[in-house]
Amino acid sequence: MTGLRWGLIGASTIAAQHMIGAIRANGGEVTAVMSASADRSATFAREHAIARGVSGLDELLGADDLDAVYISTTNELHRDQVFAAAAAGKHVLCEKPLALTLGDARAMVARCHERGVVMGTNHHLRNAATHRAMREAIKAGRIGRPLFARVFHAVYLPPNLQGWRIDKPQAGGGVILDITVHDADTLRFVLDDEPASVTAMTSQGGMGREGLEDGVMGVVRFASGVLAQFHDAFTTRYATTGFEVHGEDGSLIGTDCMTQAPKGEVLLRTKDGAAPLAIAHENLYARSVRLFQEAVAGRGSPAATGEDGIKSLGVALATREAARTGRETAIDLRV
Ligand code: NDP
């Protein structure tokens, strides 16, 4: 198929660094970008060879040369932008977290269904070849019954991103809405299991302000009984990332895999010794766009659907509540 004609809602870092390239790699065209600031949209359009930079949603969505939008504004804006795009009949790939409340996220997904447009959540990590290989190895029974998982996703937030994430609660800042949502989606995908409850503690290591956490550790209890431990932070300069699943008959040790780049490896350890899984790396964002475009063409679903976005938000909000109350908290997975 030829690629879609996309409008960018949000002149963001993620669009500049990953998504414009991913769209173009799939034969898609970026026809316009919208920013709240006319200056920013004009500059962004010029820097990225986009035909139009606009500063109003109606102007963007009213254009005929647009099939889909990619929404990567700050998190409190996603809801109304999804509503507007769906009303205009445009397919929607929205960044995580979908919204700040589950009610809003459900309404966004419902609106896209009502309007007959495809909706995806841009959870890039389920597009990683490492995580897909782990999911397949578990399904093939190579580690037996999974018992535990561990997610290492503590990073250092680069200086250019030390803005709303660390000082704007009203924009959906904080490490839980930023990173724990990704852990939740990746765990659901790799384990093919649903989270039931969570317990967590947060910390402020010097970056988070206005009461926002910049570190969190927690444990999710899955429906099958698997316990999954996670560690997310903005403040660790020298940590590495990883994703492990430990089963009755073997362990999968993924290293350097909770990243935006197509890299990392997975070791399978069993009674026969240790051997790496075969990994065919592919750009995570290009795969996300490819599957989204396929879904628009009527073939399959986006890598992560709107419903997946609701569920990852459900885990994040329950994590916040668990940290606040000190209690194991049930996760609301209703979509
Ligand atoms: P940015 O801070 O780069 O951009 C967010 C918004 O901030 C933009 O839409 C823009 O508003 C405004 N902005 C950006 N730069 C400036 C500036 N120099 N001056 C003034 N305003 C500015 O955010 P990210 O790209 O990091 O994140 C955007 C969204 O994408 C979030 O929802 C985030 O959670 C998600 N994300 C997802 C990732 C993934 O891998 N799935 C990775 C990173 C982020 P305007 O458009 O009005 O100009």
Short mmCIF file of C-alpha atoms and ligand atoms in Angstrom, two decimals:
data_model
loop_
_atom_site.label_atom_id
_atom_site.label_comp_id
_atom_site.label_asym_id
_atom_site.label_seq_id
_atom_site.Cartn_x
_atom_site.Cartn_y
_atom_site.Cartn_z
CA MET A 1 0.00 0.00 0.00
CA THR A 2 1.08 3.59 -0.35
CA GLY A 3 1.53 5.41 2.91
CA LEU A 4 -1.01 7.63 4.61
CA ARG A 5 -1.05 11.43 4.57
CA TRP A 6 -0.40 12.47 8.15
CA GLY A 7 -0.91 15.61 10.19
CA LEU A 8 1.19 16.08 13.30
CA ILE A 9 -0.62 17.49 16.31
CA GLY A 10 2.27 18.74 18.45
CA ALA A 11 5.64 20.08 17.34
CA SER A 12 7.31 17.70 19.76
CA THR A 13 10.69 16.09 20.31
CA ILE A 14 9.34 12.58 19.70
CA ALA A 15 7.85 13.65 16.36
CA ALA A 16 11.13 15.26 15.33
CA GLN A 17 13.41 12.48 16.51
CA HIS A 18 11.41 9.38 15.64
CA MET A 19 7.96 9.66 14.11
CA ILE A 20 8.53 11.82 11.03
CA GLY A 21 11.22 9.37 9.93
CA ALA A 22 9.00 6.40 10.75
CA ILE A 23 6.13 7.82 8.69
CA ARG A 24 8.39 8.53 5.72
CA ALA A 25 10.04 5.11 6.00
CA ASN A 26 6.59 3.63 5.41
CA GLY A 27 5.92 5.68 2.29
CA GLY A 28 3.77 8.09 4.27
CA GLU A 29 3.72 11.82 3.87
CA VAL A 30 3.64 14.45 6.61
CA THR A 31 1.45 17.12 5.10
CA ALA A 32 1.09 19.50 8.06
CA VAL A 33 2.16 20.15 11.63
CA MET A 34 0.19 21.98 14.28
CA SER A 35 1.69 23.83 17.23
CA ALA A 36 0.01 26.19 19.67
CA SER A 37 2.56 28.74 18.49
CA ALA A 38 2.57 29.95 14.87
CA ASP A 39 6.31 30.60 15.10
CA ARG A 40 7.07 27.13 16.36
CA SER A 41 4.92 25.43 13.74
CA ALA A 42 6.55 27.46 10.94
CA THR A 43 10.04 26.66 12.21
CA PHE A 44 9.23 22.99 12.75
CA ALA A 45 7.69 22.72 9.27
CA ARG A 46 10.73 24.32 7.68
CA GLU A 47 13.23 22.20 9.62
CA HIS A 48 11.46 18.98 8.74
CA ALA A 49 10.41 19.75 5.16
CA ILE A 50 6.68 19.69 6.01
CA ALA A 51 4.47 21.62 3.59
CA ARG A 52 2.32 23.46 6.15
CA GLY A 53 2.82 24.67 9.69
CA VAL A 54 -0.44 25.74 11.32
CA SER A 55 -1.46 26.93 14.76
CA GLY A 56 -5.11 25.88 14.92
CA LEU A 57 -6.67 22.44 15.18
CA ASP A 58 -9.55 23.34 12.85
CA GLU A 59 -7.11 24.50 10.22
CA LEU A 60 -5.19 21.24 10.46
CA LEU A 61 -8.21 18.95 10.52
CA GLY A 62 -10.15 20.86 7.86
CA ALA A 63 -7.61 20.02 5.18
CA ASP A 64 -8.52 17.44 2.52
CA ASP A 65 -5.00 16.09 2.17
CA LEU A 66 -5.01 14.34 5.53
CA ASP A 67 -5.90 10.73 6.37
CA ALA A 68 -4.51 10.40 9.89
CA VAL A 69 -3.09 12.37 12.77
CA TYR A 70 -0.27 11.62 15.16
CA ILE A 71 -0.87 13.30 18.53
CA SER A 72 2.23 14.02 20.64
CA THR A 73 1.34 17.10 22.64
CA THR A 74 1.56 17.17 26.42
CA ASN A 75 -0.75 14.67 28.03
CA GLU A 76 -3.59 16.90 29.21
CA LEU A 77 -4.25 17.93 25.59
CA HIS A 78 -4.61 14.46 24.06
CA ARG A 79 -8.28 14.01 24.97
CA ASP A 80 -9.80 17.00 23.17
CA GLN A 81 -7.45 16.58 20.22
CA VAL A 82 -8.57 12.95 19.79
CA PHE A 83 -12.21 14.05 19.99
CA ALA A 84 -11.62 16.68 17.30
CA ALA A 85 -9.69 14.33 15.00
CA ALA A 86 -12.36 11.62 15.29
CA ALA A 87 -15.09 14.16 14.59
CA ALA A 88 -13.18 15.15 11.43
CA GLY A 89 -13.00 11.48 10.37
CA LYS A 90 -9.21 11.21 10.73
CA HIS A 91 -7.52 8.06 11.99
CA VAL A 92 -5.65 8.63 15.25
CA LEU A 93 -2.31 7.43 16.55
CA CYS A 94 -2.05 8.97 20.02
CA GLU A 95 0.85 9.11 22.42
CA LYS A 96 0.78 7.60 25.87
CA PRO A 97 -0.57 8.17 28.42
CA LEU A 98 -3.77 8.57 26.45
CA ALA A 99 -5.21 10.92 29.07
CA LEU A 100 -5.06 11.84 32.73
CA THR A 101 -8.14 9.86 33.80
CA LEU A 102 -9.60 6.51 32.83
CA GLY A 103 -12.96 8.11 32.08
CA ASP A 104 -11.34 10.38 29.50
CA ALA A 105 -9.32 7.57 27.95
CA ARG A 106 -12.41 5.38 27.61
CA ALA A 107 -14.36 8.24 26.05
CA MET A 108 -11.56 8.82 23.51
CA VAL A 109 -11.51 5.19 22.42
CA ALA A 110 -15.32 5.03 22.30
CA ARG A 111 -15.47 8.18 20.17
CA CYS A 112 -13.02 6.72 17.63
CA HIS A 113 -15.10 3.54 17.42
CA GLU A 114 -18.31 5.54 16.95
CA ARG A 115 -16.73 7.57 14.16
CA GLY A 116 -15.27 4.49 12.49
CA VAL A 117 -11.67 5.69 12.63
CA VAL A 118 -8.72 3.52 13.63
CA MET A 119 -7.15 4.41 16.96
CA GLY A 120 -3.75 3.29 18.18
CA THR A 121 -1.60 4.06 21.23
CA ASN A 122 2.06 4.64 20.48
CA HIS A 123 3.49 2.12 22.96
CA HIS A 124 6.69 1.54 21.04
CA LEU A 125 8.16 -1.20 23.23
CA ARG A 126 5.83 -3.96 22.08
CA ASN A 127 7.36 -3.34 18.65
CA ALA A 128 10.84 -4.24 19.90
CA ALA A 129 12.18 -7.46 18.43
CA THR A 130 13.53 -8.37 21.88
CA HIS A 131 10.09 -8.26 23.50
CA ARG A 132 8.43 -10.06 20.61
CA ALA A 133 11.04 -12.82 20.85
CA MET A 134 10.42 -13.13 24.60
CA ARG A 135 6.66 -13.36 24.09
CA GLU A 136 7.13 -16.09 21.47
CA ALA A 137 9.57 -18.02 23.66
CA ILE A 138 7.06 -18.01 26.53
CA LYS A 139 4.22 -19.10 24.24
CA ALA A 140 6.45 -21.92 22.93
CA GLY A 141 6.90 -23.13 26.51
CA ARG A 142 10.64 -22.54 26.60
CA ILE A 143 10.65 -21.34 30.22
CA GLY A 144 7.65 -23.34 31.39
CA ARG A 145 5.12 -21.56 33.58
CA PRO A 146 6.16 -17.92 34.18
CA LEU A 147 6.50 -17.06 37.87
CA PHE A 148 8.17 -13.65 38.04
CA ALA A 149 9.13 -10.72 35.84
CA ARG A 150 11.47 -7.78 36.47
CA VAL A 151 11.56 -4.53 34.53
CA PHE A 152 14.56 -2.20 34.76
CA HIS A 153 13.54 1.10 33.21
CA ALA A 154 15.38 3.71 35.25
CA VAL A 155 16.96 6.27 32.92
CA TYR A 156 18.31 9.81 32.94
CA LEU A 157 15.90 12.37 31.53
CA PRO A 158 17.99 14.42 29.08
CA PRO A 159 18.25 18.16 29.81
CA ASN A 160 16.12 19.10 26.76
CA LEU A 161 13.23 17.06 28.21
CA GLN A 162 13.50 18.40 31.78
CA GLY A 163 10.38 20.53 31.36
CA TRP A 164 6.72 19.64 31.90
CA ARG A 165 7.60 16.05 32.86
CA ILE A 166 9.21 17.22 36.12
CA ASP A 167 7.24 20.33 37.08
CA LYS A 168 3.72 20.23 35.61
CA PRO A 169 1.34 17.85 37.36
CA GLN A 170 -1.51 19.39 35.34
CA ALA A 171 0.21 18.29 32.08
CA GLY A 172 0.51 14.71 33.31
CA GLY A 173 4.11 14.92 34.50
CA GLY A 174 5.90 12.41 36.72
CA VAL A 175 7.73 9.20 36.03
CA ILE A 176 4.69 6.96 36.53
CA LEU A 177 2.64 8.48 33.70
CA ASP A 178 5.76 8.73 31.58
CA ILE A 179 7.53 5.39 32.05
CA THR A 180 5.44 3.03 34.18
CA VAL A 181 2.72 3.12 31.48
CA HIS A 182 5.27 1.64 29.06
CA ASP A 183 6.28 -1.07 31.54
CA ALA A 184 2.61 -1.96 32.00
CA ASP A 185 2.03 -2.32 28.28
CA THR A 186 5.22 -4.31 27.72
CA LEU A 187 4.44 -6.66 30.62
CA ARG A 188 0.90 -7.26 29.32
CA PHE A 189 2.32 -7.96 25.87
CA VAL A 190 5.25 -10.21 26.79
CA LEU A 191 3.36 -12.20 29.43
CA ASP A 192 0.04 -12.16 27.53
CA ASP A 193 -1.54 -11.76 30.94
CA GLU A 194 -3.61 -9.07 32.66
CA PRO A 195 -2.53 -7.10 35.74
CA ALA A 196 -4.80 -7.36 38.76
CA SER A 197 -3.25 -5.21 41.49
CA VAL A 198 -0.16 -3.20 42.31
CA THR A 199 1.87 -1.96 45.22
CA ALA A 200 4.45 0.81 44.90
CA MET A 201 6.65 3.45 46.52
CA THR A 202 7.75 6.68 44.87
CA SER A 203 10.73 8.95 45.47
CA GLN A 204 11.95 12.43 44.64
CA GLY A 205 15.63 12.29 43.77
CA GLY A 206 16.15 15.96 42.96
CA MET A 207 14.45 16.39 39.62
CA GLY A 208 10.71 16.19 40.34
CA ARG A 209 9.04 19.38 41.56
CA GLU A 210 5.50 20.41 42.48
CA GLY A 211 5.06 17.06 44.23
CA LEU A 212 5.93 15.02 41.13
CA GLU A 213 7.78 11.75 41.64
CA ASP A 214 10.95 11.12 39.65
CA GLY A 215 11.46 7.54 40.79
CA VAL A 216 9.22 4.57 41.53
CA MET A 217 9.55 0.92 42.45
CA GLY A 218 6.63 -1.42 42.60
CA VAL A 219 5.20 -4.88 42.12
CA VAL A 220 2.27 -5.84 39.91
CA ARG A 221 0.30 -8.99 40.64
CA PHE A 222 -1.00 -10.57 37.43
CA ALA A 223 -4.16 -12.63 37.00
CA SER A 224 -2.09 -15.81 36.54
CA GLY A 225 -0.28 -15.20 39.82
CA VAL A 226 2.93 -13.86 38.22
CA LEU A 227 4.57 -11.07 40.24
CA ALA A 228 6.28 -8.36 38.17
CA GLN A 229 8.69 -5.91 39.76
CA PHE A 230 9.39 -2.56 38.11
CA HIS A 231 11.89 0.26 38.67
CA ASP A 232 11.49 3.54 36.78
CA ALA A 233 13.35 6.81 37.22
CA PHE A 234 14.41 10.05 35.55
CA THR A 235 17.49 10.47 37.70
CA THR A 236 19.87 7.54 37.11
CA ARG A 237 22.69 8.49 34.75
CA TYR A 238 24.48 5.16 34.67
CA ALA A 239 21.83 2.45 34.99
CA THR A 240 21.12 -0.04 32.21
CA THR A 241 17.68 -1.21 31.16
CA GLY A 242 16.35 -4.73 31.10
CA PHE A 243 13.33 -7.00 31.12
CA GLU A 244 13.41 -10.47 32.66
CA VAL A 245 10.90 -13.29 32.94
CA HIS A 246 11.62 -16.23 35.23
CA GLY A 247 9.68 -19.45 34.77
CA GLU A 248 9.62 -22.94 36.25
CA ASP A 249 11.89 -24.33 33.54
CA GLY A 250 13.93 -21.36 32.45
CA SER A 251 14.65 -17.65 32.54
CA LEU A 252 14.65 -15.01 29.82
CA ILE A 253 17.13 -12.20 30.50
CA GLY A 254 16.61 -9.21 28.23
CA THR A 255 19.28 -6.50 28.46
CA ASP A 256 19.44 -2.99 27.01
CA CYS A 257 15.92 -3.46 25.65
CA MET A 258 13.72 -0.81 27.36
CA THR A 259 14.88 1.81 24.89
CA GLN A 260 13.76 3.74 21.84
CA ALA A 261 16.49 2.24 19.67
CA PRO A 262 16.29 -1.18 17.95
CA LYS A 263 18.88 -2.87 20.12
CA GLY A 264 19.37 -5.24 23.04
CA GLU A 265 19.62 -8.97 23.44
CA VAL A 266 17.82 -11.80 25.22
CA LEU A 267 19.48 -14.75 26.87
CA LEU A 268 17.54 -17.98 27.52
CA ARG A 269 18.83 -19.90 30.54
CA THR A 270 17.61 -23.46 31.11
CA LYS A 271 18.98 -26.80 32.33
CA ASP A 272 20.77 -26.99 28.95
CA GLY A 273 22.76 -23.81 29.60
CA ALA A 274 22.49 -20.29 28.27
CA ALA A 275 21.90 -19.26 24.66
CA PRO A 276 20.82 -15.99 23.03
CA LEU A 277 17.46 -15.81 21.29
CA ALA A 278 17.58 -14.94 17.59
CA ILE A 279 16.61 -11.27 17.29
CA ALA A 280 15.84 -9.48 14.00
CA HIS A 281 15.91 -5.82 15.04
CA GLU A 282 13.57 -3.37 13.34
CA ASN A 283 12.97 0.33 14.03
CA LEU A 284 10.28 0.32 16.75
CA TYR A 285 8.47 3.43 15.54
CA ALA A 286 8.55 2.38 11.89
CA ARG A 287 6.87 -0.88 12.89
CA SER A 288 4.26 1.03 14.89
CA VAL A 289 3.42 3.19 11.85
CA ARG A 290 3.47 0.15 9.52
CA LEU A 291 0.95 -1.77 11.62
CA PHE A 292 -1.20 1.33 12.01
CA GLN A 293 -1.27 1.84 8.25
CA GLU A 294 -2.13 -1.84 7.75
CA ALA A 295 -5.00 -1.46 10.21
CA VAL A 296 -6.33 1.54 8.28
CA ALA A 297 -6.19 -0.62 5.15
CA GLY A 298 -8.37 -3.17 6.96
CA ARG A 299 -5.61 -5.63 7.82
CA GLY A 300 -5.19 -6.33 11.52
CA SER A 301 -4.90 -3.90 14.42
CA PRO A 302 -2.39 -1.28 15.47
CA ALA A 303 0.48 -2.76 17.50
CA ALA A 304 -1.12 -1.24 20.59
CA THR A 305 -4.79 -0.36 20.34
CA GLY A 306 -6.75 2.33 22.15
CA GLU A 307 -7.90 -0.36 24.58
CA ASP A 308 -4.25 -1.18 25.33
CA GLY A 309 -3.75 2.51 26.09
CA ILE A 310 -6.64 2.48 28.55
CA LYS A 311 -5.19 -0.55 30.34
CA SER A 312 -1.66 0.85 30.64
CA LEU A 313 -3.14 4.05 32.06
CA GLY A 314 -5.16 1.92 34.50
CA VAL A 315 -1.94 0.38 35.80
CA ALA A 316 -0.24 3.79 36.08
CA LEU A 317 -3.11 5.40 37.97
CA ALA A 318 -3.37 2.43 40.33
CA THR A 319 0.40 2.65 40.89
CA ARG A 320 0.05 6.29 41.89
CA GLU A 321 -2.78 5.43 44.23
CA ALA A 322 -0.85 2.51 45.73
CA ALA A 323 2.13 4.77 46.42
CA ARG A 324 -0.13 7.38 48.00
CA THR A 325 -1.97 4.98 50.28
CA GLY A 326 0.71 2.37 50.91
CA ARG A 327 -1.80 -0.31 49.99
CA GLU A 328 -1.96 -3.04 47.34
CA THR A 329 -4.42 -1.45 44.91
CA ALA A 330 -6.76 -3.13 42.46
CA ILE A 331 -6.23 -2.19 38.81
CA ASP A 332 -9.28 -1.05 36.87
CA LEU A 333 -9.01 -2.65 33.43
CA ARG A 334 -12.48 -1.81 32.12
CA VAL A 335 -12.33 -0.40 28.61
P1 NDP B 1 8.02 17.81 24.07
O1 NDP B 1 8.17 18.54 25.35
O2 NDP B 1 9.16 17.80 23.12
O3 NDP B 1 6.75 18.35 23.28
C1 NDP B 1 5.49 18.46 23.88
C2 NDP B 1 4.86 19.81 23.55
O4 NDP B 1 5.63 20.80 24.17
C3 NDP B 1 4.89 20.12 22.07
O5 NDP B 1 3.70 19.67 21.47
C4 NDP B 1 5.07 21.62 22.02
O6 NDP B 1 3.85 22.29 21.96
C5 NDP B 1 5.71 21.96 23.37
N1 NDP B 1 7.11 22.31 23.15
C6 NDP B 1 8.10 21.49 22.71
N2 NDP B 1 9.27 22.17 22.66
C7 NDP B 1 8.99 23.42 23.04
C8 NDP B 1 9.76 24.60 23.18
N3 NDP B 1 11.06 24.61 22.90
N4 NDP B 1 9.14 25.71 23.62
C9 NDP B 1 7.84 25.71 23.89
N5 NDP B 1 7.04 24.63 23.78
C10 NDP B 1 7.62 23.51 23.35
O7 NDP B 1 7.53 16.37 24.48
P2 NDP B 1 7.91 14.91 24.01
O8 NDP B 1 8.12 14.82 22.55
O9 NDP B 1 8.98 14.40 24.85
O10 NDP B 1 6.53 14.14 24.41
C11 NDP B 1 5.32 14.43 23.75
C12 NDP B 1 4.34 13.29 23.96
O11 NDP B 1 4.89 12.09 23.46
C13 NDP B 1 3.97 13.01 25.41
O12 NDP B 1 2.64 12.56 25.46
C14 NDP B 1 4.91 11.89 25.80
O13 NDP B 1 4.40 11.10 26.84
C15 NDP B 1 4.98 11.13 24.50
N6 NDP B 1 6.26 10.41 24.28
C16 NDP B 1 6.23 9.10 23.88
C17 NDP B 1 7.35 8.40 23.62
C18 NDP B 1 7.27 7.01 23.07
O14 NDP B 1 8.30 6.41 22.83
N7 NDP B 1 6.09 6.46 22.86
C19 NDP B 1 8.69 9.00 23.83
C20 NDP B 1 8.62 10.41 24.19
C21 NDP B 1 7.44 11.06 24.42
P3 NDP B 1 3.30 22.79 20.55
O15 NDP B 1 3.03 21.57 19.75
O16 NDP B 1 2.07 23.55 20.90
O17 NDP B 1 4.38 23.64 19.96
#
